mmCIF file of C-alpha atoms in Angstrom:
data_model
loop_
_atom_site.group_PDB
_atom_site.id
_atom_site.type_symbol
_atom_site.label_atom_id
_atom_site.label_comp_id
_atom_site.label_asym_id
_atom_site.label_seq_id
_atom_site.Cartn_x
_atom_site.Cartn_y
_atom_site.Cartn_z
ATOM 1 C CA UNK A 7 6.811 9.707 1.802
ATOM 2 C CA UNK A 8 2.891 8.619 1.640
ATOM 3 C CA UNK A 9 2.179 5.192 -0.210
ATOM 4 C CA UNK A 10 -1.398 5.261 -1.980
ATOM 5 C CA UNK A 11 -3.394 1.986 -1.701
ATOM 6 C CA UNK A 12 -6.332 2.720 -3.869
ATOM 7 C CA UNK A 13 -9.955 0.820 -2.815
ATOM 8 C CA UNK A 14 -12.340 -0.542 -5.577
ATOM 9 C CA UNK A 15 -15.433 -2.673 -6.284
ATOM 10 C CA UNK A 16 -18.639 -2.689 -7.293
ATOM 11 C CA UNK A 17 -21.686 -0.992 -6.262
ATOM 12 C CA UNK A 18 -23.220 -2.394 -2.947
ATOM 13 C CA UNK A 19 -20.128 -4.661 -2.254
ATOM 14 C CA UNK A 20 -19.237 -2.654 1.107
ATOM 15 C CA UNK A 21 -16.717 -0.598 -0.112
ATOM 16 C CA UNK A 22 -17.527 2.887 0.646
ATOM 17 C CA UNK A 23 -18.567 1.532 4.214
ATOM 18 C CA UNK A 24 -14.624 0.385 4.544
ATOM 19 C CA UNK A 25 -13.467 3.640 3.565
ATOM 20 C CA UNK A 26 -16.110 5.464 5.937
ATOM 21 C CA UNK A 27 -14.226 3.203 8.915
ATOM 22 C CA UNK A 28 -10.961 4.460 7.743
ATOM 23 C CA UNK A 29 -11.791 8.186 7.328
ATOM 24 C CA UNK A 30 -13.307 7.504 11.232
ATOM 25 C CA UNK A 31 -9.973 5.838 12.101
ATOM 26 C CA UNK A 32 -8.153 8.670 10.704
ATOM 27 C CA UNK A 33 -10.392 11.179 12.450
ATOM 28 C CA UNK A 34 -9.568 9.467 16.039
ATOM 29 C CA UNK A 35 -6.129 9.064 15.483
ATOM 30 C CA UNK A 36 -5.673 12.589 14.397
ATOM 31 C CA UNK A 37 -5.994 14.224 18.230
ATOM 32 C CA UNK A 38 -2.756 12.155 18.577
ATOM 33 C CA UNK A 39 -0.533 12.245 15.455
ATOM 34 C CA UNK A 40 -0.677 15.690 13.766
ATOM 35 C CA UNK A 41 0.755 14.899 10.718
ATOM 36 C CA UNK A 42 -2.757 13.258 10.140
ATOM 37 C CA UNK A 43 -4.833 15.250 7.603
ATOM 38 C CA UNK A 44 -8.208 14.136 5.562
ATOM 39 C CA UNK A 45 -9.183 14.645 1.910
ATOM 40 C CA UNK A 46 -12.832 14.237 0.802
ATOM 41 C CA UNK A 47 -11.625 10.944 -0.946
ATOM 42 C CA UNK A 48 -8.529 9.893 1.001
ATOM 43 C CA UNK A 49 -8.080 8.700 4.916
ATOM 44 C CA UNK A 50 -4.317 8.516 6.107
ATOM 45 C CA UNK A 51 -4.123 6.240 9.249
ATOM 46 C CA UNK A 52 -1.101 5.210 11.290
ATOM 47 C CA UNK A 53 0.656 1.742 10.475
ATOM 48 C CA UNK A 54 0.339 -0.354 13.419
ATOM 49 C CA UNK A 55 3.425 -0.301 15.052
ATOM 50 C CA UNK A 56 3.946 -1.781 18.397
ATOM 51 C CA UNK A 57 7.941 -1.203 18.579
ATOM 52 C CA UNK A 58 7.271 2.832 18.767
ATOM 53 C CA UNK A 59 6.192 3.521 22.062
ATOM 54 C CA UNK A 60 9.144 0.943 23.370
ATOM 55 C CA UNK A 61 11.530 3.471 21.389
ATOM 56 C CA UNK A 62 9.866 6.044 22.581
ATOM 57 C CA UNK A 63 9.926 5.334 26.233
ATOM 58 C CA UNK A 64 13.798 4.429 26.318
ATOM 59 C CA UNK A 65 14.449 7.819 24.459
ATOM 60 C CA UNK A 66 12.269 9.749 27.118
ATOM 61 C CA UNK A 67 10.418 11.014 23.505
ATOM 62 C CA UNK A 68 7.503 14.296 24.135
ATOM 63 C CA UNK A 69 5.985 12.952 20.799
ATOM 64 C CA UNK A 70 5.613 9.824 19.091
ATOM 65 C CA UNK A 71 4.954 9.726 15.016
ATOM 66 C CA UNK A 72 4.009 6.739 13.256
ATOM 67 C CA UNK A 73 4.466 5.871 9.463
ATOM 68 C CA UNK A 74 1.190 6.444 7.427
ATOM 69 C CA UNK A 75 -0.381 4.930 4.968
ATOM 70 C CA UNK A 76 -2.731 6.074 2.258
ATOM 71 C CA UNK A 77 -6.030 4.843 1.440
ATOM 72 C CA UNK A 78 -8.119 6.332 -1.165
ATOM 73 C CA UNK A 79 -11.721 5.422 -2.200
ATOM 74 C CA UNK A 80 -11.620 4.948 -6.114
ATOM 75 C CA UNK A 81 -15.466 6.264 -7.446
ATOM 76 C CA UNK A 82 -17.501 5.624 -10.575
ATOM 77 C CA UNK A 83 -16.733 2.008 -11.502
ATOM 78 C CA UNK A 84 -19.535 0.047 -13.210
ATOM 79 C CA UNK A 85 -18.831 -1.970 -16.415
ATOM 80 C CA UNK A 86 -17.972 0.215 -19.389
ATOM 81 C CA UNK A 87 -15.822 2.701 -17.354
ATOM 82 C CA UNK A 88 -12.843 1.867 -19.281
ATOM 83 C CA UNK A 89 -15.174 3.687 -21.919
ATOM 84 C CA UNK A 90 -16.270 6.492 -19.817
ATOM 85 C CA UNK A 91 -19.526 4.913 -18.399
ATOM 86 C CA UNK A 92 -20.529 6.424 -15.111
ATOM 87 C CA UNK A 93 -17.553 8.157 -13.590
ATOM 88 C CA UNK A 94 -15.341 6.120 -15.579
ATOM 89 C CA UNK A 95 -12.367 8.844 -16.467
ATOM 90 C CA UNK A 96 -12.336 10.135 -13.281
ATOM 91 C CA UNK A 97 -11.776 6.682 -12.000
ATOM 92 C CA UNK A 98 -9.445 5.943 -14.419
ATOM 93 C CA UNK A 99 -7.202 8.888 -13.284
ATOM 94 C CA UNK A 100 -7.732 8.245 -9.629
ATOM 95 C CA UNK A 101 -6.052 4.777 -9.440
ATOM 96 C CA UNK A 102 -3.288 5.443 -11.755
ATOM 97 C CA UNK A 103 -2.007 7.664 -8.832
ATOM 98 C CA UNK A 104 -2.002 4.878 -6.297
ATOM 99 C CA UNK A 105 0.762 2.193 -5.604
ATOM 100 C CA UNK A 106 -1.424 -0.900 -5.362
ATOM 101 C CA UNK A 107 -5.259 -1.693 -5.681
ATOM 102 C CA UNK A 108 -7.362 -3.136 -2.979
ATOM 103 C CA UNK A 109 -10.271 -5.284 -4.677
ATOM 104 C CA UNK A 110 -13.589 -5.334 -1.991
ATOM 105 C CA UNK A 111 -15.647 -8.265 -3.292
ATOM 106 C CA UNK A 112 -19.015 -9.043 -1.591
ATOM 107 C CA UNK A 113 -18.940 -11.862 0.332
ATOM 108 C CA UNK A 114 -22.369 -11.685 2.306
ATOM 109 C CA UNK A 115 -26.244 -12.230 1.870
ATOM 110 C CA UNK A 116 -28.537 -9.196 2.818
ATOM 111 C CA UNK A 117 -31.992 -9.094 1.101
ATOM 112 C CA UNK A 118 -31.702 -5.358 1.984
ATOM 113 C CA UNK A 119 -28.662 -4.898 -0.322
ATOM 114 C CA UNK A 120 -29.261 -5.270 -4.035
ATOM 115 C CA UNK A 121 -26.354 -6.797 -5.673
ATOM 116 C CA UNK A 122 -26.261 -5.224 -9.308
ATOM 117 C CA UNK A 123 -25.768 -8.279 -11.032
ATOM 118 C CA UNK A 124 -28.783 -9.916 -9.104
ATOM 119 C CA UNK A 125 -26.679 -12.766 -7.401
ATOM 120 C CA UNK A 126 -23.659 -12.823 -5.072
ATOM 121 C CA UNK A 127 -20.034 -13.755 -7.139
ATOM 122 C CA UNK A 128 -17.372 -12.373 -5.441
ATOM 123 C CA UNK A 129 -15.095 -13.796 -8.246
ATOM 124 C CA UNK A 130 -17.449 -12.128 -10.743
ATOM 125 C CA UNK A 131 -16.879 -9.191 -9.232
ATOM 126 C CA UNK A 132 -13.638 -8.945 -8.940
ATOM 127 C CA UNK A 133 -13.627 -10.033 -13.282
ATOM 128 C CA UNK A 134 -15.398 -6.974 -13.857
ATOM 129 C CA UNK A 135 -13.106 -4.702 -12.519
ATOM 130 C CA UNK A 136 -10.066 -6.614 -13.577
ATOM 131 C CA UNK A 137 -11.613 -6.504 -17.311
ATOM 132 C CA UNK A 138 -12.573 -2.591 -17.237
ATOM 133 C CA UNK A 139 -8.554 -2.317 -16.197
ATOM 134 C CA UNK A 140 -7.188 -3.986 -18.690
ATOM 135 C CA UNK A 141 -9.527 -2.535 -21.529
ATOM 136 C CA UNK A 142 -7.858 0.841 -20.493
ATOM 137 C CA UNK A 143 -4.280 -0.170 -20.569
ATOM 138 C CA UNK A 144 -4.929 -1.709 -23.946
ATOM 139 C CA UNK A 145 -6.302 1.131 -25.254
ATOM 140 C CA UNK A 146 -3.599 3.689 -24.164
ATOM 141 C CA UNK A 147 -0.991 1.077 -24.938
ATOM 142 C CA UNK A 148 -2.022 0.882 -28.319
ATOM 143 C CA UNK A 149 -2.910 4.809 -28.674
ATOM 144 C CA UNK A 150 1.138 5.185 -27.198
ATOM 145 C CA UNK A 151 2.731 2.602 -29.715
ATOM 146 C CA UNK A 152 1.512 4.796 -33.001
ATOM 147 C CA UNK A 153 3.518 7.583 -30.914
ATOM 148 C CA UNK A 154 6.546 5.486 -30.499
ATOM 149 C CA UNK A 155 6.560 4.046 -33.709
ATOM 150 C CA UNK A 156 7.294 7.428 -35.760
ATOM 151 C CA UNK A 157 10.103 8.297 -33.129
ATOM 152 C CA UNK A 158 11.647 4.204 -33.511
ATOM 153 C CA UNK A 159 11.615 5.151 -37.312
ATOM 154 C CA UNK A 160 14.082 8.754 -36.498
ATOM 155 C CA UNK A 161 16.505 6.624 -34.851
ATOM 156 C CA UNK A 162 15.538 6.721 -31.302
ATOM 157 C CA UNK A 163 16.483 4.557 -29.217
ATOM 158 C CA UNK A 164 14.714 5.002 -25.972
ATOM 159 C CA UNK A 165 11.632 4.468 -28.370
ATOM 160 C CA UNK A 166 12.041 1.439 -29.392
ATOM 161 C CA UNK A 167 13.099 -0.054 -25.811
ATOM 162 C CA UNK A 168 9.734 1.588 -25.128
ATOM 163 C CA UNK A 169 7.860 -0.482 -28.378
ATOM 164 C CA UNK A 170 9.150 -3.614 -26.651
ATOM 165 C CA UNK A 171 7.561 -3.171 -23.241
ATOM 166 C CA UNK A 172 4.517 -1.995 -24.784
ATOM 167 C CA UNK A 173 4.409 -5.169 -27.041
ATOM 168 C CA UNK A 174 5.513 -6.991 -23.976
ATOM 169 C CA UNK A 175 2.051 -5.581 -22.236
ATOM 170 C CA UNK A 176 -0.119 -5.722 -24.881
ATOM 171 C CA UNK A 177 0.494 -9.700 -25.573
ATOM 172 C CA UNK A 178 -0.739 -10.447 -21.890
ATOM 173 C CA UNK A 179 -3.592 -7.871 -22.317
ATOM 174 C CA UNK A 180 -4.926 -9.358 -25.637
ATOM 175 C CA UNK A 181 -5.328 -12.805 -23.741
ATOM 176 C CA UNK A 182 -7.327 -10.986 -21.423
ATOM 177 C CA UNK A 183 -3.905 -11.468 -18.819
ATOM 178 C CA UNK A 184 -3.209 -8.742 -16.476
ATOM 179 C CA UNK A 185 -0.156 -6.877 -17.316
ATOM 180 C CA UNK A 186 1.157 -7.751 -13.728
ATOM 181 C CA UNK A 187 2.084 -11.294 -15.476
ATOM 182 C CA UNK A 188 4.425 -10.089 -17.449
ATOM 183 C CA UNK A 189 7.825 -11.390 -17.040
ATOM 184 C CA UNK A 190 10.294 -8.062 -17.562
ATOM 185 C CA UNK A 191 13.641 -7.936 -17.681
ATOM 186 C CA UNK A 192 15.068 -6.601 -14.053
ATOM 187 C CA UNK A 193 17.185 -4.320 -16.994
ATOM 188 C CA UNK A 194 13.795 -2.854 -17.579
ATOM 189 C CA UNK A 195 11.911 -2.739 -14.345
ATOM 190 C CA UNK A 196 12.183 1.158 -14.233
ATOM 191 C CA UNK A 197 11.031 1.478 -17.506
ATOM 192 C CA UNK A 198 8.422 -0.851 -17.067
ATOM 193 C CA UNK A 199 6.765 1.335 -14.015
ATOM 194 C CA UNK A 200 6.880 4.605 -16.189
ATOM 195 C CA UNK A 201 4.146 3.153 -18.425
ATOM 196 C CA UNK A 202 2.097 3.473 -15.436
ATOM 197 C CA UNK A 203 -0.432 0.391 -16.277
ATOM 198 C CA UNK A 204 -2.952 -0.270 -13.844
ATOM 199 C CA UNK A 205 -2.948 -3.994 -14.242
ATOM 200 C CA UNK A 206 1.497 -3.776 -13.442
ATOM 201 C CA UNK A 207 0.497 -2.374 -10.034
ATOM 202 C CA UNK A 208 0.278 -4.977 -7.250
ATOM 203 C CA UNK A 209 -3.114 -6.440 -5.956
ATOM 204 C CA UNK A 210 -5.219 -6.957 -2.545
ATOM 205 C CA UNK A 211 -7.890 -9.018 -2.324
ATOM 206 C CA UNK A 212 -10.523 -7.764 0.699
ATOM 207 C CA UNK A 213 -13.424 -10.493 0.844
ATOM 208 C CA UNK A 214 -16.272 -8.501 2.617
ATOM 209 C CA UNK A 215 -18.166 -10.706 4.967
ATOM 210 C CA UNK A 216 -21.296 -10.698 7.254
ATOM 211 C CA UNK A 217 -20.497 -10.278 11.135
ATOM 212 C CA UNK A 218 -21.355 -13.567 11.890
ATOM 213 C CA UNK A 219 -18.091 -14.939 9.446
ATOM 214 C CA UNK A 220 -15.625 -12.339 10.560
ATOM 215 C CA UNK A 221 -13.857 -14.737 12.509
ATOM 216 C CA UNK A 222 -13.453 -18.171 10.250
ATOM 217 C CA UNK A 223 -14.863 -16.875 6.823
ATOM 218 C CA UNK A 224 -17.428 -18.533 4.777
ATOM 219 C CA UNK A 225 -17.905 -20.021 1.524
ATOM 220 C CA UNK A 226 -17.844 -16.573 -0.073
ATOM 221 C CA UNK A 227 -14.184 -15.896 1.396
ATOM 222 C CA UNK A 228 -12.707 -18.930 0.935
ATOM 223 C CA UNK A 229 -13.845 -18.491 -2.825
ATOM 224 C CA UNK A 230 -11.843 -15.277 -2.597
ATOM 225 C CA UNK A 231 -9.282 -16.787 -0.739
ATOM 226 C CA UNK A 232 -8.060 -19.707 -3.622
ATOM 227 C CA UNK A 233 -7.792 -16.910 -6.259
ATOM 228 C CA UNK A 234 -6.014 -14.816 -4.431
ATOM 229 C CA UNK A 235 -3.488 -17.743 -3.670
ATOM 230 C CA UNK A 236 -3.723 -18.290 -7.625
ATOM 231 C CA UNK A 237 -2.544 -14.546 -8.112
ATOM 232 C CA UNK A 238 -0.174 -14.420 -5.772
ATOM 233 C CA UNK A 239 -2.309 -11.435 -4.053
ATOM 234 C CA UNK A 240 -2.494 -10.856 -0.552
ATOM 235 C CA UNK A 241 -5.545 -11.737 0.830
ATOM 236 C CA UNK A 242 -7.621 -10.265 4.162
ATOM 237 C CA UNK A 243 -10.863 -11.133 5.292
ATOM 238 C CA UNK A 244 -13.079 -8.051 6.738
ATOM 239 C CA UNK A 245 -15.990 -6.886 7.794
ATOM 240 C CA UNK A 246 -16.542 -3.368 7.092
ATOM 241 C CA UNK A 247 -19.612 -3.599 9.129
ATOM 242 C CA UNK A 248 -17.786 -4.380 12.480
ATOM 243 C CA UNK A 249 -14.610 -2.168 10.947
ATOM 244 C CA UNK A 250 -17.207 0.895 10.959
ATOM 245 C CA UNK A 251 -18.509 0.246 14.830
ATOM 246 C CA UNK A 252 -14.479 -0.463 15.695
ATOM 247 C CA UNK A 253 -14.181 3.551 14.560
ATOM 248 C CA UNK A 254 -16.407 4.831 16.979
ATOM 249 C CA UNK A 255 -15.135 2.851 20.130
ATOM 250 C CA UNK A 256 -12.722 4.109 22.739
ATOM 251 C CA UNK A 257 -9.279 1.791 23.167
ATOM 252 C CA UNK A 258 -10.606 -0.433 25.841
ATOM 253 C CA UNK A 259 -14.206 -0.941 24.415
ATOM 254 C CA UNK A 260 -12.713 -1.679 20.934
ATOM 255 C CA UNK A 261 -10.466 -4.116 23.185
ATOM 256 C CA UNK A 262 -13.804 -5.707 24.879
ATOM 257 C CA UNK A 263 -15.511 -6.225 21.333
ATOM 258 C CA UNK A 264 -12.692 -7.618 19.595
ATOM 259 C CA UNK A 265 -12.182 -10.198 22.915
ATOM 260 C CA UNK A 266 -16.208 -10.888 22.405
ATOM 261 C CA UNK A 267 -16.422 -11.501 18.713
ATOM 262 C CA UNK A 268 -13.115 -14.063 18.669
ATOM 263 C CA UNK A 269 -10.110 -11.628 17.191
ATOM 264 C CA UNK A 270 -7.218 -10.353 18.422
ATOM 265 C CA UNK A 271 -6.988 -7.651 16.688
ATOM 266 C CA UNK A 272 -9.024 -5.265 14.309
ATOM 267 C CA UNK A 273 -9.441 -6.074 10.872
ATOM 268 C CA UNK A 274 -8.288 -2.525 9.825
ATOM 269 C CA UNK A 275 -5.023 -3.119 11.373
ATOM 270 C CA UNK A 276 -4.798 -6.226 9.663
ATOM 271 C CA UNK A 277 -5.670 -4.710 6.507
ATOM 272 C CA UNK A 278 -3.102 -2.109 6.425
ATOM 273 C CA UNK A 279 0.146 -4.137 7.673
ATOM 274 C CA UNK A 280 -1.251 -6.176 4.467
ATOM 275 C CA UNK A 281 -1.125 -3.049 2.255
ATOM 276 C CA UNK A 282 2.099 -1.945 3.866
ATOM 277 C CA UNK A 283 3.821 -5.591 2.938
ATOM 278 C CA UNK A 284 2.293 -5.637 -0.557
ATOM 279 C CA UNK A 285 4.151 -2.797 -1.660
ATOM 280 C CA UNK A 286 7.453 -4.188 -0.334
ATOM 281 C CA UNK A 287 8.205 -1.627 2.407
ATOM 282 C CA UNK A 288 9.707 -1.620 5.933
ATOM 283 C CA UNK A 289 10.363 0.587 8.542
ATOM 284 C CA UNK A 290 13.345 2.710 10.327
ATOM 285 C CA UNK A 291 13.560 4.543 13.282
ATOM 286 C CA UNK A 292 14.900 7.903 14.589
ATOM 287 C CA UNK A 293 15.002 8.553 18.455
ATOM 288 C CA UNK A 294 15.446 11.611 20.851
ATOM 289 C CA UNK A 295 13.924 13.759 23.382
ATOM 290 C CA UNK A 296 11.591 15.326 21.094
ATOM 291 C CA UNK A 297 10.319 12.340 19.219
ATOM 292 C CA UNK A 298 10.209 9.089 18.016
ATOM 293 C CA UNK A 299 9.917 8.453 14.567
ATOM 294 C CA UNK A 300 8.359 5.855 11.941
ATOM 295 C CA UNK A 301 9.703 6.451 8.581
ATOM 296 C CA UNK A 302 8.680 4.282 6.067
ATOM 297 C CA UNK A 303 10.903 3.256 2.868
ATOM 298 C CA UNK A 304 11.094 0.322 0.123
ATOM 299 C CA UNK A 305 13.056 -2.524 1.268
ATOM 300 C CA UNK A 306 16.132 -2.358 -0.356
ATOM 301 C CA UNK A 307 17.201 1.380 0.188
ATOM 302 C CA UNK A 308 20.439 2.450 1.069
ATOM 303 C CA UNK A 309 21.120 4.972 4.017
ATOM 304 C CA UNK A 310 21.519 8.219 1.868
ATOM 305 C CA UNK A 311 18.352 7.197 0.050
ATOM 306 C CA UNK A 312 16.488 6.907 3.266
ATOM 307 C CA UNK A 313 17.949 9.855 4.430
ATOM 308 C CA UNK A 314 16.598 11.960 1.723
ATOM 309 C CA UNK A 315 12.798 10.802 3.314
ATOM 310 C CA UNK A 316 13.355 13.110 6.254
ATOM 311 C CA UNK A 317 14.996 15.504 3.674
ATOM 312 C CA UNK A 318 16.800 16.008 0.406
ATOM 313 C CA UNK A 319 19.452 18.100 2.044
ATOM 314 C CA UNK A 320 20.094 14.581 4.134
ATOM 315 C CA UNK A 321 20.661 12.824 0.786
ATOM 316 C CA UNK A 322 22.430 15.476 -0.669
ATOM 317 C CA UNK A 323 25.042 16.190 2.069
ATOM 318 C CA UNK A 324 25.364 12.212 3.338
ATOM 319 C CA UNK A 325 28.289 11.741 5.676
ATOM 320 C CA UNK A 326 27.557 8.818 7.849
ATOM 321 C CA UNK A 327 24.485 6.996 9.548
ATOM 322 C CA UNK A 328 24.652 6.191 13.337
ATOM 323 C CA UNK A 329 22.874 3.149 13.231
ATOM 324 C CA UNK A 330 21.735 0.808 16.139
ATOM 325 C CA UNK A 331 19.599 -2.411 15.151
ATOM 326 C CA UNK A 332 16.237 -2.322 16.840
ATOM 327 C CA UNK A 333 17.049 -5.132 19.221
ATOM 328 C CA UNK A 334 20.417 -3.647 20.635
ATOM 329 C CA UNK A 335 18.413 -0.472 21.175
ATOM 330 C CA UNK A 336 16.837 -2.325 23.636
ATOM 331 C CA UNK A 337 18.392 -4.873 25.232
ATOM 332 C CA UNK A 338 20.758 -2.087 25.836
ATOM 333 C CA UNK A 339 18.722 0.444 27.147
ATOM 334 C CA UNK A 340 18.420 2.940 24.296
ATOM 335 C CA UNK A 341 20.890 4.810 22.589
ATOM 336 C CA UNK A 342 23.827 5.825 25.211
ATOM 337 C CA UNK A 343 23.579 1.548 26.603
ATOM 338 C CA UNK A 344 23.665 0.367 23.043
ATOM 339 C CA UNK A 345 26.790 2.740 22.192
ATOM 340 C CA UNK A 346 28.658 1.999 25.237
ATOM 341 C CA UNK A 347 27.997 -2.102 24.447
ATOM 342 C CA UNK A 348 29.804 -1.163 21.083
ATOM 343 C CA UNK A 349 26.209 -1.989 19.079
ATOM 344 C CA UNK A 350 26.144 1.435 17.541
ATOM 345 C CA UNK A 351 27.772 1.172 14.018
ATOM 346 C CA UNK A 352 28.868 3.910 11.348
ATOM 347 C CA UNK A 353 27.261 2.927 7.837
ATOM 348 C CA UNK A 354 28.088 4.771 4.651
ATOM 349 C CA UNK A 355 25.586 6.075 2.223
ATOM 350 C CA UNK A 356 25.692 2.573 0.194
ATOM 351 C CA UNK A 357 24.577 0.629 3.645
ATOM 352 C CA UNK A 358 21.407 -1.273 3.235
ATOM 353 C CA UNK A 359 19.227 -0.129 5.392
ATOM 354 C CA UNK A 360 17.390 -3.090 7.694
ATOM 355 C CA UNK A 361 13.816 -3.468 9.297
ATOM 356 C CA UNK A 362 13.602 -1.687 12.613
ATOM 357 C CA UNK A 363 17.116 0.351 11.898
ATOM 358 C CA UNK A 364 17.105 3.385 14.461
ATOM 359 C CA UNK A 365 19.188 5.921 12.373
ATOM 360 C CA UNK A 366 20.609 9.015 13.172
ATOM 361 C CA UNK A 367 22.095 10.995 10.108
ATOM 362 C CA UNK A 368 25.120 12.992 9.820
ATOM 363 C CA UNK A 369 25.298 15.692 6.955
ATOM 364 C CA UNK A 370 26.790 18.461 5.479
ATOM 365 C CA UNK A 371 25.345 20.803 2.866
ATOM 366 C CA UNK A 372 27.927 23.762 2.253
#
């Protein structure tokens, strides 16, 4: 199942430069992982992973396949999208479809680079967006509760649960709070996620800074940084500059750069294990001679539920799940070790499944 992290800022704040070094990403990793396919507005790159290829190797695997994530590049915002300036309903549509929103905010000087507001404010920025959001969930809130009001009035039921969320939403909205704030029933969590508000879904902040600051921020970031922590948003701090030469390297000159410019690691990398813990997921494992496996699934999920990732008929016809805890895998050599040590277990469909599970399902669909 693909998770959609959707990308947005303002013009000139680096963003389309971020989601150029993804779509290269994507390009170079798709020689390797053929499940990896490119829209004109999407990039789906691997999750870094670095338990695979010890899976792999103990199961003597031909292929290895990671878990993906989604990254789409969300057009057309300037202020007064919410009311169809620029590209405004076509942005509008875009990030409803995504699981979480990525905010780029500008946090470098370039003469060469106009800002459009004339100064650099990452914090500004990011109150621009957040404001053209939550104009457009108040005004299809309020366009839906006229709907819902007529069907409360009949009688029904699920209506006027629905009335209640909706006034729920709207009171955070009108004092210009995002909709995330809300405190909702966990009665009413499902609900809550069909009204599909863009200010419910979970946030990123991604302070964009000059080469020079990649590796201990600056004042910019740090800015970034506090009101993230005041959101409770996860926070990383790029630059899509270095992100977009990163692309183009081999391994072992992207290995030498990193090494010269002070990080360990890429910031892309960093960027979407971020987006992959935002949205609350984790990882299992299958293992054999063909391949090794990264499937990805909400923590949380039982075993026929993450069976029915792989396929419904897995769900559908649950018997049992073979399941050896990453670890034991390997301690014990793989899979014929771990079961002789007694570390592979039989879990029913209610089992909750763990990070780093290797699973294999049993089924029957007569």
């Amino acid at each position: 199942m693909g998770f959609r992290c959707g990308i947005v800022g303002l013009p000139n704040v680096g963003k389309s430069t971020l989601f150029n070094a993804l779509i290269q990403t994507a390009a170079a990793q798709a020689a390797n992982y053929p499940f990896c396919t490119i829209e004109p507005n999407v990039g789906e790159v691997a999750v870094p992973e670095a338990r695979l290829s010890r899976l792999a190797g103990l199961a003597g695997s031909a292929s290895v396949v990671p878990a993906r994530m989604n990254f789409v590049d969300i057009a057309g915002l300037v202020e007064g999208a919410s009311q169809g300036e620029g590209l405004g309903n076509q942005f509008l549509a875009n990030i409803r479809e995504t699981d979480a929103i990525l905010h780029v905010m500008r946090c470098f000087e370039d003469d060469d680079i106009t800002h459009v507001a004339g100064a650099i404010d990452p914090l500004a920025d990011f109150e621009t967006v957040e404001t053209e959001l939550m104009l457009a969930d108040m005004e299809s809130l309020e366009r839906r509760r006229s709907g819902l009001e007529k069907k409360a009035r009949s009688g029904d039921k699920d209506a006027r649960s629905a009335i209640e969320l909706v006034d729920i939403a709207l009171s955070e909205l009108r004092e210009s709070h995002p909709a995330r704030r809300a405190d909702i029933p966990d009665d009413m969590i499902r609900a809550w996620k069909m009204l599909q508000l863009l200010t419910s879904k979970p946030v990123m902040f991604v302070a964009n800074v000059d080469e020079d600051s990649v590796s201990a921020g600056n004042a910019f970031s740090k800015m970034v940084q506090r009101r993230a922590a005041e959101e409770k948003a996860a926070c990383v701090v790029i630059s899509a500059r270095i992100e977009a030469e990163l692309a183009l390297l081999e391994d072992e000159e992207r290995s030498e750069y990193l090494t010269e410019i002070g990080l360990e690691e890429a910031g892309l990398d960093r960027l979407i294990r971020a987006g992959y813990d935002l949205l609350d997921l984790q990882t299992y494992f299958t293992a054999g001679p063909k391949e090794t496996r990264a499937w990805t699934i909400p923590r949380g999920w039982t075993a026929s539920r993450a069976a029915g990732v792989i396929h419904g008929d897995f769900e559908r016809g649950f018997i049992r799940a073979e399941t050896i805890a990453y670890d034991d895998y390997i301690a014990h050599g793989g899979e014929t070790g771990a079961r002789n040590a007694g570390r592979l277990r039989q879990e029913g469909r209610d089992y909750i499944v763990q990070d780093g599970d290797v699973m294999l399902f049993r089924f029957n669909v007569s």
